[in-house]
Amino acid sequence: MAQKIVIDPVTRIEGHLKIEVEVDNGKVVDAKSSGTLFRGIELILKGRDPRDACHIVQRICGVCPIGHGTASMLCLDDAFGVKPPPNGRIVRNLIQGANYLQSHILHFYHLAALDYVKGPETSPFIPRYEGDYRLPKEINDKAVEHYIQALTIRKKAQEMLAIFGAKMPHVTVFTAGGVTEEVSAEKIAQFRQYLQEITSFVDNVYIPDVLAVAKAYGDDGFSIGTGCKNMLSYGAFRLTDEDDPDGQKQLFKRGCYANGQFAPVDKNKITEEVKYSWFEDSTTGRYPGEGATVPAPGKAGAYSWLKAPRYNGLPYEVGPLARQWVDKQKDVIGLGEKAFSVLGRHFARALETSQVAHAMFDWLDQLVPGKPAFAPFDVPKEGAGVGLHEAPRGALGHWIAIRDYRIDNYQAVVPTTWNGGPRDAKGQRGPIEEALVGAPVKDPNNPFELVRIVRSFDPCIACAVHVLEIKSVYKNAKSFII
Amino acid sequence: MGLTRREFIKLCMSSAVGASLLTVIGPDLEETLAFAADGKPPVIWIQGASCTGCSISLLNSVEPAIEKVLLDVISLRYHPNVMAGSGHLCAEILEEAASKYQDQFILVVEGGIPTKDKGVYCTIAEKNGKELTMLQAVTTLGKAAKAVIAAGSCASYGGIPGARPNPTGVVGVDQVVKQKPVINISNCPMHPDHFLGTVVYVLKYNQIPELDRYGRPKMFYPEPIHNNCYRRQYFDAGKFARYIGDEGCLAYLGCKGFVAMSDCNKRGWNNNVNWCIKAGAPCQACSEPTFPDESEPFYGVYPLTNKKGVTYPALEPNLKTEFVEHAKVKTS
């Protein structure tokens, strides 16, 4: 007899998420994930000054505002036909890099670690799901110390970011054509000091801790949460000022992987399906640039407010693992099939943190004090633009259409929609759902296995459910929240 | 007993550039904490229509460091991003707060509250198949709390999710909690000093600080940024930046510092490494109830008069703004 387990809320993620699984004989046989907050940011954007988009969209998510701000700036650059000068491009990279460091360190220590590390016997570390804390006491105690130390390090990453970003979260220096902040020798030096300390933490504390967790949980961590094994990355961190329509001149290259094959990305193969989402069926299968969001609450069979993005008709996992895999990073590829797992994701994320930190030193050296970081532009009366980027959590695309100098349509397809979306018309589950199926559940009252799987994706629900337009009055609330 | 209330407020208001508020009152803070040690005050932190940015901002607190706050100052019973437990454990903590800790806990609300259609756009927990909407949670917990703090501009005034056309009917906390004054800590995100300074005040003096007409502690929102702006000299001299990156007052680039009542000019952000106007970014007046609708376009400008009585005419918030034209001249 199958048993239903509902976890609502799933804490230690960004936003409001509910997970519902069916368990039979101690194993998950079916899974559904639902977001439970709606704001309608895209609707709010409509009719506003296009230049303001890169500020409003940062409020989609306070954990990764930089990802949204950057995708939006790329989208506006495209629509306005402007290219930032080298300093502008590099400062954007440094700001995004600092946010990667902050986000990944925060994710491992403050969002995910308490699934493996037993915290002190006090709030907010208790109550918790009991049953599977395996680290030897000595290592566990050290990890608790590192939890505290990581709070300081991630804070310093934010301060480092603010040197060029003005404030964090929600930087105000972002603009089409570059950034408003000037590059000075003093700022570069200040930034480098922060970067040295943070990089040392990443290499000497963060990576060893991830390896210690991997050792203690071993095959149990490398065998759960497999997912769909299709990987997608738009690529991020532009390394040159040359045009790069294929996204290959970036620290992380654009590409995808499915059925054992690597392939380039054709953005026109991106679609969003809505068969199991509360949206009108007539809007299904569209390219996001032509996307529409017409809600259909209570639609028979639907169970999510997330759409189901597909590439070439298949679900794809996005995030650090996808970036490292698509980039054929040898330590991750070297894991083979084991990479597609809860611990594989933590490992890829940690590795990537170190790569970004070291690359940032080079970028700092490339800045030229006193040169402009902004190129002027005109807002066109009509126009359209696309920004493809990698937020810390994965592939992020923004699409804008401008009419009469105003935003006519704005669409964002975000990492957690890729990872946390529902089934499509063919019945293919989204990556998180797929990763949950087959997972063992020892004790339904303490389903630590399930939250470990969900958290390994670092879901960000505020991002995923920003798109919703709510129009009518729903009598039966229950029918659309589940 | 350390600082008097007057001294405390004075310190809060006069914190020198480069010094975080709570560094200055550090020794006094220790005393407050020692006093609170036998039964740290419970804090319940719930999130509505939010982006989690204010929680992230709280983690950016420099002094006291957030680890000290979590371990020594307060007992953080509920926080969706921080707490270890998930699922039914959460609903139980909220129930316990409302009953067992009535009139003892501090309720912190992050994010606006969707009110349309009975608040169904945001549910925060579920137990035995019954869902709890943000609206219900704020109503119930707000009644039971000792003090209610609205963290950030969304919780204070609706903010971004409450911007036109306000799709989900988002309102600030004081539209829901009517029995007691709500302390608004505006800014997008909130400043950690403003929040922790207020919490320490409430714990130390067992009352809420004096609030301005928009419900904000006066000590942190004393006057418009413009009055003591980093670029004030330029304004008085009539030197205006004409394009991004130009030297001068940012008024013509759309700066709203003359209506923004926040002490960013003194306190800076992120350990005071920087702040918007210093970084050449026009202030968006994110501290104001009018944010973001009346601040837009962010690059549009208001009419201004300087100390010498010279009035600078309003630039039309035309999309092909003047600074773009000037910038072209400059670079070509």
PDB file of N, CA and C in Angstrom, chain A residues 205-233:
ATOM      1  N   VAL A 205      38.993  24.877   3.135  1.00  0.00           N
ATOM      2  CA  VAL A 205      37.936  24.486   4.071  1.00  0.00           C
ATOM      3  C   VAL A 205      36.730  23.897   3.334  1.00  0.00           C
ATOM      4  N   TYR A 206      36.189  24.668   2.391  1.00  0.00           N
ATOM      5  CA  TYR A 206      34.960  24.241   1.712  1.00  0.00           C
ATOM      6  C   TYR A 206      35.168  22.911   0.962  1.00  0.00           C
ATOM      7  N   ILE A 207      36.181  22.870   0.101  1.00  0.00           N
ATOM      8  CA  ILE A 207      36.383  21.642  -0.676  1.00  0.00           C
ATOM      9  C   ILE A 207      36.705  20.444   0.234  1.00  0.00           C
ATOM     10  N   PRO A 208      37.615  20.581   1.214  1.00  0.00           N
ATOM     11  CA  PRO A 208      37.837  19.443   2.117  1.00  0.00           C
ATOM     12  C   PRO A 208      36.563  18.996   2.851  1.00  0.00           C
ATOM     13  N   ASP A 209      35.696  19.946   3.249  1.00  0.00           N
ATOM     14  CA  ASP A 209      34.468  19.559   3.942  1.00  0.00           C
ATOM     15  C   ASP A 209      33.534  18.769   3.027  1.00  0.00           C
ATOM     16  N   VAL A 210      33.453  19.187   1.767  1.00  0.00           N
ATOM     17  CA  VAL A 210      32.602  18.443   0.838  1.00  0.00           C
ATOM     18  C   VAL A 210      33.173  17.036   0.654  1.00  0.00           C
ATOM     19  N   LEU A 211      34.485  16.930   0.567  1.00  0.00           N
ATOM     20  CA  LEU A 211      35.097  15.610   0.425  1.00  0.00           C
ATOM     21  C   LEU A 211      34.857  14.750   1.676  1.00  0.00           C
ATOM     22  N   ALA A 212      34.889  15.394   2.860  1.00  0.00           N
ATOM     23  CA  ALA A 212      34.643  14.642   4.093  1.00  0.00           C
ATOM     24  C   ALA A 212      33.215  14.102   4.130  1.00  0.00           C
ATOM     25  N   VAL A 213      32.253  14.923   3.687  1.00  0.00           N
ATOM     26  CA  VAL A 213      30.862  14.452   3.633  1.00  0.00           C
ATOM     27  C   VAL A 213      30.754  13.322   2.608  1.00  0.00           C
ATOM     28  N   ALA A 214      31.435  13.491   1.469  1.00  0.00           N
ATOM     29  CA  ALA A 214      31.386  12.465   0.423  1.00  0.00           C
ATOM     30  C   ALA A 214      31.947  11.143   0.946  1.00  0.00           C
ATOM     31  N   LYS A 215      33.001  11.235   1.756  1.00  0.00           N
ATOM     32  CA  LYS A 215      33.613  10.020   2.287  1.00  0.00           C
ATOM     33  C   LYS A 215      32.653   9.340   3.273  1.00  0.00           C
ATOM     34  N   ALA A 216      32.064  10.135   4.157  1.00  0.00           N
ATOM     35  CA  ALA A 216      31.207   9.549   5.190  1.00  0.00           C
ATOM     36  C   ALA A 216      29.921   8.966   4.611  1.00  0.00           C
ATOM     37  N   TYR A 217      29.370   9.600   3.580  1.00  0.00           N
ATOM     38  CA  TYR A 217      28.081   9.138   3.057  1.00  0.00           C
ATOM     39  C   TYR A 217      28.251   8.278   1.811  1.00  0.00           C
ATOM     40  N   GLY A 218      29.415   8.377   1.191  1.00  0.00           N
ATOM     41  CA  GLY A 218      29.832   7.475   0.125  1.00  0.00           C
ATOM     42  C   GLY A 218      28.753   7.107  -0.871  1.00  0.00           C
ATOM     43  N   ASP A 219      28.631   5.819  -1.104  1.00  0.00           N
ATOM     44  CA  ASP A 219      27.730   5.359  -2.151  1.00  0.00           C
ATOM     45  C   ASP A 219      26.278   5.748  -1.897  1.00  0.00           C
ATOM     46  N   ASP A 220      25.909   5.880  -0.616  1.00  0.00           N
ATOM     47  CA  ASP A 220      24.523   6.272  -0.339  1.00  0.00           C
ATOM     48  C   ASP A 220      24.239   7.664  -0.889  1.00  0.00           C
ATOM     49  N   GLY A 221      25.259   8.501  -0.960  1.00  0.00           N
ATOM     50  CA  GLY A 221      25.069   9.848  -1.494  1.00  0.00           C
ATOM     51  C   GLY A 221      25.267   9.911  -2.993  1.00  0.00           C
ATOM     52  N   PHE A 222      26.109   9.016  -3.496  1.00  0.00           N
ATOM     53  CA  PHE A 222      26.365   9.020  -4.944  1.00  0.00           C
ATOM     54  C   PHE A 222      25.339   8.185  -5.714  1.00  0.00           C
ATOM     55  N   SER A 223      24.463   7.484  -4.974  1.00  0.00           N
ATOM     56  CA  SER A 223      23.507   6.623  -5.681  1.00  0.00           C
ATOM     57  C   SER A 223      22.096   7.187  -5.662  1.00  0.00           C
ATOM     58  N   ILE A 224      21.841   8.234  -4.853  1.00  0.00           N
ATOM     59  CA  ILE A 224      20.471   8.779  -4.850  1.00  0.00           C
ATOM     60  C   ILE A 224      20.412  10.098  -5.620  1.00  0.00           C
ATOM     61  N   GLY A 225      19.213  10.403  -6.104  1.00  0.00           N
ATOM     62  CA  GLY A 225      18.982  11.690  -6.756  1.00  0.00           C
ATOM     63  C   GLY A 225      19.551  11.764  -8.158  1.00  0.00           C
ATOM     64  N   THR A 226      19.479  10.672  -8.900  1.00  0.00           N
ATOM     65  CA  THR A 226      20.090  10.626 -10.234  1.00  0.00           C
ATOM     66  C   THR A 226      19.516  11.674 -11.193  1.00  0.00           C
ATOM     67  N   GLY A 227      18.210  11.734 -11.296  1.00  0.00           N
ATOM     68  CA  GLY A 227      17.594  12.724 -12.193  1.00  0.00           C
ATOM     69  C   GLY A 227      17.580  12.267 -13.638  1.00  0.00           C
ATOM     70  N   CYS A 228      17.433  13.249 -14.551  1.00  0.00           N
ATOM     71  CA  CYS A 228      17.188  12.907 -15.956  1.00  0.00           C
ATOM     72  C   CYS A 228      18.472  12.709 -16.766  1.00  0.00           C
ATOM     73  N   LYS A 229      19.596  13.064 -16.211  1.00  0.00           N
ATOM     74  CA  LYS A 229      20.904  12.886 -16.868  1.00  0.00           C
ATOM     75  C   LYS A 229      21.057  13.668 -18.172  1.00  0.00           C
ATOM     76  N   ASN A 230      20.154  14.616 -18.423  1.00  0.00           N
ATOM     77  CA  ASN A 230      20.349  15.558 -19.536  1.00  0.00           C
ATOM     78  C   ASN A 230      20.841  16.866 -18.928  1.00  0.00           C
ATOM     79  N   MET A 231      21.874  17.442 -19.501  1.00  0.00           N
ATOM     80  CA  MET A 231      22.514  18.605 -18.898  1.00  0.00           C
ATOM     81  C   MET A 231      22.496  19.780 -19.869  1.00  0.00           C
ATOM     82  N   LEU A 232      22.180  20.993 -19.342  1.00  0.00           N
ATOM     83  CA  LEU A 232      22.123  22.178 -20.200  1.00  0.00           C
ATOM     84  C   LEU A 232      22.825  23.355 -19.516  1.00  0.00           C
ATOM     85  N   SER A 233      23.673  24.044 -20.282  1.00  0.00           N
ATOM     86  CA  SER A 233      24.322  25.252 -19.766  1.00  0.00           C
ATOM     87  C   SER A 233      24.370  26.304 -20.869  1.00  0.00           C
TER      88      SER A 233
END
